[in-house]
Amino acid sequence: MALVYEYDVFISYRRGGGDAPDWVRNHFHPRLQRLLDDNVDYDVKIFLEDSVAVGGNWPREVREALQRARILIPVCSPKYFRDERCLAEWHTMAKREEIVARDGVTKAGRLIYPVIFSDSDYYPAWAHERRMRSFRDWNKPHPQYQKTPEYIEFEDELGRMVEELVEIIEQAPPWSPEWPIETPPPDPPRPSKLPRF
């Protein structure tokens, strides 16, 4: 295995249920790919779980892609923070940020760029410590959403995000085979805000 990155971006999202997977596949990922490609002089590589071929060793390939990605973009929803795989992806990149900051060999930078897909009231406190970019106003999952005037606003917001991402990707530290993969358990469920009868 060469000592280099394979992916510029790893998109992390909860795969089961809800609209986030369709939104990522139909709108977020394809537009992010094109906008990043239009703003740099190299071919941008983004890892999405769909990149794993049928019959491939899914856990191993996802783990290797995460370890060989420059930055993580978590697509956040309340259930994202209850999913063990999503938490492992977030905490793995957070651990890398800690290692880079501690070593002081290269400039410590942001390696996690969280985006809000839906309601952030139920995110854990440690997630709220990071500034997030909200896409709640543009989180429609269906393909026909591309034909609405609102989609232009989505693309404008994504364009502003890409301007920041280009700089963050370029500041990623040199790749290291020593970076760990974290697997923390999910936090216990928060108490309901609704009264129980």
PDB file of C-alpha atoms in Angstrom:
ATOM      1  CA  MET A   1       0.000   0.000   0.000  1.00  0.00           C
ATOM      2  CA  ALA A   2       1.513   3.334  -1.064  1.00  0.00           C
ATOM      3  CA  LEU A   3       1.983   5.989   1.610  1.00  0.00           C
ATOM      4  CA  VAL A   4      -0.415   8.437   0.023  1.00  0.00           C
ATOM      5  CA  TYR A   5      -4.019   9.527   0.228  1.00  0.00           C
ATOM      6  CA  GLU A   6      -6.480   7.812  -2.071  1.00  0.00           C
ATOM      7  CA  TYR A   7      -9.475  10.109  -1.439  1.00  0.00           C
ATOM      8  CA  ASP A   8      -9.795  13.845  -0.940  1.00  0.00           C
ATOM      9  CA  VAL A   9     -13.184  13.553   0.799  1.00  0.00           C
ATOM     10  CA  PHE A  10     -15.008  10.806   2.695  1.00  0.00           C
ATOM     11  CA  ILE A  11     -18.756  11.485   2.939  1.00  0.00           C
ATOM     12  CA  SER A  12     -20.164   9.984   6.141  1.00  0.00           C
ATOM     13  CA  TYR A  13     -23.918   9.562   6.508  1.00  0.00           C
ATOM     14  CA  ARG A  14     -26.420   7.219   8.129  1.00  0.00           C
ATOM     15  CA  ARG A  15     -27.210   4.606   5.508  1.00  0.00           C
ATOM     16  CA  GLY A  16     -30.489   3.213   6.832  1.00  0.00           C
ATOM     17  CA  GLY A  17     -33.889   4.873   6.693  1.00  0.00           C
ATOM     18  CA  GLY A  18     -34.806   8.501   6.300  1.00  0.00           C
ATOM     19  CA  ASP A  19     -34.112  10.859   3.408  1.00  0.00           C
ATOM     20  CA  ALA A  20     -30.413  11.569   3.999  1.00  0.00           C
ATOM     21  CA  PRO A  21     -29.063   8.676   1.841  1.00  0.00           C
ATOM     22  CA  ASP A  22     -31.201   9.708  -1.158  1.00  0.00           C
ATOM     23  CA  TRP A  23     -30.253  13.379  -0.713  1.00  0.00           C
ATOM     24  CA  VAL A  24     -26.558  12.489  -0.588  1.00  0.00           C
ATOM     25  CA  ARG A  25     -26.766  10.294  -3.711  1.00  0.00           C
ATOM     26  CA  ASN A  26     -29.150  12.463  -5.763  1.00  0.00           C
ATOM     27  CA  HIS A  27     -27.893  15.948  -4.958  1.00  0.00           C
ATOM     28  CA  PHE A  28     -25.074  16.466  -2.464  1.00  0.00           C
ATOM     29  CA  HIS A  29     -22.446  14.041  -3.762  1.00  0.00           C
ATOM     30  CA  PRO A  30     -22.791  14.662  -7.527  1.00  0.00           C
ATOM     31  CA  ARG A  31     -22.854  18.464  -7.190  1.00  0.00           C
ATOM     32  CA  LEU A  32     -20.002  18.452  -4.651  1.00  0.00           C
ATOM     33  CA  GLN A  33     -17.921  16.298  -7.018  1.00  0.00           C
ATOM     34  CA  ARG A  34     -18.476  18.622  -9.979  1.00  0.00           C
ATOM     35  CA  LEU A  35     -17.974  21.859  -8.051  1.00  0.00           C
ATOM     36  CA  LEU A  36     -14.752  20.617  -6.441  1.00  0.00           C
ATOM     37  CA  ASP A  37     -13.473  19.413  -9.820  1.00  0.00           C
ATOM     38  CA  ASP A  38     -14.203  22.840 -11.308  1.00  0.00           C
ATOM     39  CA  ASN A  39     -12.167  24.583  -8.595  1.00  0.00           C
ATOM     40  CA  VAL A  40      -8.905  22.601  -8.552  1.00  0.00           C
ATOM     41  CA  ASP A  41      -6.346  21.465 -11.122  1.00  0.00           C
ATOM     42  CA  TYR A  42      -6.472  17.751 -10.205  1.00  0.00           C
ATOM     43  CA  ASP A  43      -9.117  15.023 -10.302  1.00  0.00           C
ATOM     44  CA  VAL A  44     -11.006  15.069  -7.002  1.00  0.00           C
ATOM     45  CA  LYS A  45     -11.786  11.664  -5.492  1.00  0.00           C
ATOM     46  CA  ILE A  46     -14.728  11.364  -3.119  1.00  0.00           C
ATOM     47  CA  PHE A  47     -15.515   8.170  -1.243  1.00  0.00           C
ATOM     48  CA  LEU A  48     -19.154   7.214  -0.895  1.00  0.00           C
ATOM     49  CA  GLU A  49     -20.199   3.786   0.333  1.00  0.00           C
ATOM     50  CA  ASP A  50     -21.606   3.120  -3.154  1.00  0.00           C
ATOM     51  CA  SER A  51     -17.959   2.966  -4.270  1.00  0.00           C
ATOM     52  CA  VAL A  52     -17.662  -0.527  -2.751  1.00  0.00           C
ATOM     53  CA  ALA A  53     -18.258  -3.062  -5.518  1.00  0.00           C
ATOM     54  CA  VAL A  54     -20.864  -5.791  -5.116  1.00  0.00           C
ATOM     55  CA  GLY A  55     -19.108  -8.719  -3.465  1.00  0.00           C
ATOM     56  CA  GLY A  56     -16.411  -6.487  -1.990  1.00  0.00           C
ATOM     57  CA  ASN A  57     -15.424  -6.695   1.668  1.00  0.00           C
ATOM     58  CA  TRP A  58     -17.565  -3.736   2.748  1.00  0.00           C
ATOM     59  CA  PRO A  59     -16.228  -3.192   6.310  1.00  0.00           C
ATOM     60  CA  ARG A  60     -12.584  -3.495   5.251  1.00  0.00           C
ATOM     61  CA  GLU A  61     -12.930  -1.268   2.182  1.00  0.00           C
ATOM     62  CA  VAL A  62     -14.801   1.442   4.105  1.00  0.00           C
ATOM     63  CA  ARG A  63     -12.212   1.350   6.908  1.00  0.00           C
ATOM     64  CA  GLU A  64      -9.326   1.624   4.422  1.00  0.00           C
ATOM     65  CA  ALA A  65     -11.037   4.453   2.539  1.00  0.00           C
ATOM     66  CA  LEU A  66     -11.543   6.359   5.790  1.00  0.00           C
ATOM     67  CA  GLN A  67      -7.905   5.940   6.779  1.00  0.00           C
ATOM     68  CA  ARG A  68      -6.799   7.116   3.318  1.00  0.00           C
ATOM     69  CA  ALA A  69      -9.102  10.172   3.026  1.00  0.00           C
ATOM     70  CA  ARG A  70      -7.882  13.727   3.601  1.00  0.00           C
ATOM     71  CA  ILE A  71     -11.077  15.045   5.222  1.00  0.00           C
ATOM     72  CA  LEU A  72     -14.457  13.849   6.478  1.00  0.00           C
ATOM     73  CA  ILE A  73     -17.811  15.427   5.648  1.00  0.00           C
ATOM     74  CA  PRO A  74     -20.423  14.060   8.053  1.00  0.00           C
ATOM     75  CA  VAL A  75     -24.024  14.588   6.898  1.00  0.00           C
ATOM     76  CA  CYS A  76     -25.639  15.085  10.295  1.00  0.00           C
ATOM     77  CA  SER A  77     -29.098  14.136  11.506  1.00  0.00           C
ATOM     78  CA  PRO A  78     -30.210  13.115  15.012  1.00  0.00           C
ATOM     79  CA  LYS A  79     -29.891   9.415  14.151  1.00  0.00           C
ATOM     80  CA  TYR A  80     -26.407   9.947  12.672  1.00  0.00           C
ATOM     81  CA  PHE A  81     -25.163  10.241  16.257  1.00  0.00           C
ATOM     82  CA  ARG A  82     -26.842   6.957  17.255  1.00  0.00           C
ATOM     83  CA  ASP A  83     -25.179   4.965  14.457  1.00  0.00           C
ATOM     84  CA  GLU A  84     -21.982   3.115  15.446  1.00  0.00           C
ATOM     85  CA  ARG A  85     -20.444   3.311  11.965  1.00  0.00           C
ATOM     86  CA  CYS A  86     -21.067   7.043  11.700  1.00  0.00           C
ATOM     87  CA  LEU A  87     -19.619   7.628  15.166  1.00  0.00           C
ATOM     88  CA  ALA A  88     -16.558   5.540  14.290  1.00  0.00           C
ATOM     89  CA  GLU A  89     -15.999   7.648  11.155  1.00  0.00           C
ATOM     90  CA  TRP A  90     -16.339  10.961  13.044  1.00  0.00           C
ATOM     91  CA  HIS A  91     -14.187   9.884  16.007  1.00  0.00           C
ATOM     92  CA  THR A  92     -11.523   8.394  13.734  1.00  0.00           C
ATOM     93  CA  MET A  93     -11.011  11.734  12.028  1.00  0.00           C
ATOM     94  CA  ALA A  94     -11.213  13.622  15.350  1.00  0.00           C
ATOM     95  CA  LYS A  95      -8.450  11.371  16.693  1.00  0.00           C
ATOM     96  CA  ARG A  96      -6.359  12.186  13.628  1.00  0.00           C
ATOM     97  CA  GLU A  97      -6.841  15.902  14.327  1.00  0.00           C
ATOM     98  CA  GLU A  98      -5.586  15.299  17.893  1.00  0.00           C
ATOM     99  CA  ILE A  99      -2.525  13.376  16.695  1.00  0.00           C
ATOM    100  CA  VAL A 100      -1.581  16.038  14.149  1.00  0.00           C
ATOM    101  CA  ALA A 101      -2.048  18.833  16.710  1.00  0.00           C
ATOM    102  CA  ARG A 102      -0.007  16.945  19.325  1.00  0.00           C
ATOM    103  CA  ASP A 103       2.861  16.048  16.973  1.00  0.00           C
ATOM    104  CA  GLY A 104       3.236  19.645  15.835  1.00  0.00           C
ATOM    105  CA  VAL A 105       5.130  18.512  12.728  1.00  0.00           C
ATOM    106  CA  THR A 106       2.525  20.012  10.424  1.00  0.00           C
ATOM    107  CA  LYS A 107      -0.036  22.720  10.961  1.00  0.00           C
ATOM    108  CA  ALA A 108      -3.070  21.377  12.811  1.00  0.00           C
ATOM    109  CA  GLY A 109      -6.170  21.867  10.757  1.00  0.00           C
ATOM    110  CA  ARG A 110      -9.801  20.971  10.453  1.00  0.00           C
ATOM    111  CA  LEU A 111     -10.295  17.514   9.073  1.00  0.00           C
ATOM    112  CA  ILE A 112     -14.029  17.325   9.837  1.00  0.00           C
ATOM    113  CA  TYR A 113     -16.450  19.584   7.949  1.00  0.00           C
ATOM    114  CA  PRO A 114     -19.938  18.780   9.304  1.00  0.00           C
ATOM    115  CA  VAL A 115     -23.091  19.629   7.398  1.00  0.00           C
ATOM    116  CA  ILE A 116     -26.557  19.629   8.933  1.00  0.00           C
ATOM    117  CA  PHE A 117     -29.120  17.612   7.011  1.00  0.00           C
ATOM    118  CA  SER A 118     -31.864  17.830   9.639  1.00  0.00           C
ATOM    119  CA  ASP A 119     -32.700  18.989  13.161  1.00  0.00           C
ATOM    120  CA  SER A 120     -29.656  19.693  15.319  1.00  0.00           C
ATOM    121  CA  ASP A 121     -31.422  19.895  18.705  1.00  0.00           C
ATOM    122  CA  TYR A 122     -30.664  16.234  19.398  1.00  0.00           C
ATOM    123  CA  TYR A 123     -26.969  16.263  18.504  1.00  0.00           C
ATOM    124  CA  PRO A 124     -24.572  15.439  21.359  1.00  0.00           C
ATOM    125  CA  ALA A 125     -22.817  18.332  23.095  1.00  0.00           C
ATOM    126  CA  TRP A 126     -19.433  17.402  21.602  1.00  0.00           C
ATOM    127  CA  ALA A 127     -20.873  17.751  18.086  1.00  0.00           C
ATOM    128  CA  HIS A 128     -22.198  21.227  18.906  1.00  0.00           C
ATOM    129  CA  GLU A 129     -18.628  22.316  19.675  1.00  0.00           C
ATOM    130  CA  ARG A 130     -17.981  22.439  15.933  1.00  0.00           C
ATOM    131  CA  ARG A 131     -19.350  25.051  13.594  1.00  0.00           C
ATOM    132  CA  MET A 132     -21.570  23.330  11.029  1.00  0.00           C
ATOM    133  CA  ARG A 133     -22.916  24.346   7.638  1.00  0.00           C
ATOM    134  CA  SER A 134     -26.674  23.903   7.470  1.00  0.00           C
ATOM    135  CA  PHE A 135     -28.442  22.412   4.458  1.00  0.00           C
ATOM    136  CA  ARG A 136     -31.803  22.061   6.222  1.00  0.00           C
ATOM    137  CA  ASP A 137     -33.405  24.502   3.774  1.00  0.00           C
ATOM    138  CA  TRP A 138     -32.307  22.354   0.810  1.00  0.00           C
ATOM    139  CA  ASN A 139     -32.612  18.775   2.102  1.00  0.00           C
ATOM    140  CA  LYS A 140     -35.161  17.495  -0.426  1.00  0.00           C
ATOM    141  CA  PRO A 141     -34.171  13.955  -1.509  1.00  0.00           C
ATOM    142  CA  HIS A 142     -36.160  13.473  -4.724  1.00  0.00           C
ATOM    143  CA  PRO A 143     -34.533  13.829  -8.173  1.00  0.00           C
ATOM    144  CA  GLN A 144     -37.216  16.276  -9.407  1.00  0.00           C
ATOM    145  CA  TYR A 145     -35.970  18.782  -6.792  1.00  0.00           C
ATOM    146  CA  GLN A 146     -33.311  19.729  -9.363  1.00  0.00           C
ATOM    147  CA  LYS A 147     -36.017  21.356 -11.485  1.00  0.00           C
ATOM    148  CA  THR A 148     -37.109  23.825  -8.790  1.00  0.00           C
ATOM    149  CA  PRO A 149     -35.888  27.443  -8.364  1.00  0.00           C
ATOM    150  CA  GLU A 150     -34.814  26.537  -4.826  1.00  0.00           C
ATOM    151  CA  TYR A 151     -32.181  24.183  -6.280  1.00  0.00           C
ATOM    152  CA  ILE A 152     -30.192  27.190  -7.486  1.00  0.00           C
ATOM    153  CA  GLU A 153     -29.955  28.364  -3.865  1.00  0.00           C
ATOM    154  CA  PHE A 154     -28.727  24.876  -2.907  1.00  0.00           C
ATOM    155  CA  GLU A 155     -26.015  25.073  -5.572  1.00  0.00           C
ATOM    156  CA  ASP A 156     -25.023  28.584  -4.424  1.00  0.00           C
ATOM    157  CA  GLU A 157     -24.658  27.378  -0.830  1.00  0.00           C
ATOM    158  CA  LEU A 158     -22.686  24.351  -1.965  1.00  0.00           C
ATOM    159  CA  GLY A 159     -20.446  26.650  -4.017  1.00  0.00           C
ATOM    160  CA  ARG A 160     -19.645  28.692  -0.904  1.00  0.00           C
ATOM    161  CA  MET A 161     -18.880  25.459   0.939  1.00  0.00           C
ATOM    162  CA  VAL A 162     -16.541  24.289  -1.822  1.00  0.00           C
ATOM    163  CA  GLU A 163     -14.490  27.493  -1.549  1.00  0.00           C
ATOM    164  CA  GLU A 164     -13.732  26.545   2.070  1.00  0.00           C
ATOM    165  CA  LEU A 165     -13.216  22.863   1.291  1.00  0.00           C
ATOM    166  CA  VAL A 166     -10.534  23.519  -1.316  1.00  0.00           C
ATOM    167  CA  GLU A 167      -8.404  25.262   1.303  1.00  0.00           C
ATOM    168  CA  ILE A 168      -9.081  22.608   3.973  1.00  0.00           C
ATOM    169  CA  ILE A 169      -8.194  19.745   1.608  1.00  0.00           C
ATOM    170  CA  GLU A 170      -4.934  21.448   0.615  1.00  0.00           C
ATOM    171  CA  GLN A 171      -3.952  21.863   4.291  1.00  0.00           C
ATOM    172  CA  ALA A 172      -4.424  18.179   5.173  1.00  0.00           C
ATOM    173  CA  PRO A 173      -1.342  16.709   6.873  1.00  0.00           C
ATOM    174  CA  PRO A 174       0.854  14.146   5.096  1.00  0.00           C
ATOM    175  CA  TRP A 175      -0.680  10.674   5.175  1.00  0.00           C
ATOM    176  CA  SER A 176       0.461   8.266   7.897  1.00  0.00           C
ATOM    177  CA  PRO A 177      -0.125   4.507   8.199  1.00  0.00           C
ATOM    178  CA  GLU A 178      -0.162   4.986  11.988  1.00  0.00           C
ATOM    179  CA  TRP A 179      -3.513   6.787  12.104  1.00  0.00           C
ATOM    180  CA  PRO A 180      -5.952   4.711  14.176  1.00  0.00           C
ATOM    181  CA  ILE A 181      -9.521   3.711  13.458  1.00  0.00           C
ATOM    182  CA  GLU A 182     -11.797   4.534  16.403  1.00  0.00           C
ATOM    183  CA  THR A 183     -14.929   2.533  17.247  1.00  0.00           C
ATOM    184  CA  PRO A 184     -16.762   4.255  20.117  1.00  0.00           C
ATOM    185  CA  PRO A 185     -20.213   3.079  21.208  1.00  0.00           C
ATOM    186  CA  PRO A 186     -23.147   5.467  20.709  1.00  0.00           C
ATOM    187  CA  ASP A 187     -24.188   7.735  23.577  1.00  0.00           C
ATOM    188  CA  PRO A 188     -27.245   6.597  25.580  1.00  0.00           C
ATOM    189  CA  PRO A 189     -30.540   7.954  24.227  1.00  0.00           C
ATOM    190  CA  ARG A 190     -31.558  11.381  25.470  1.00  0.00           C
ATOM    191  CA  PRO A 191     -34.712  11.579  27.558  1.00  0.00           C
ATOM    192  CA  SER A 192     -37.823  12.442  25.605  1.00  0.00           C
ATOM    193  CA  LYS A 193     -39.055  16.048  25.710  1.00  0.00           C
ATOM    194  CA  LEU A 194     -42.622  14.764  25.624  1.00  0.00           C
ATOM    195  CA  PRO A 195     -44.359  13.916  28.907  1.00  0.00           C
ATOM    196  CA  ARG A 196     -45.066  10.257  29.583  1.00  0.00           C
ATOM    197  CA  PHE A 197     -48.563   9.239  30.619  1.00  0.00           C
TER     198      PHE A 197
END
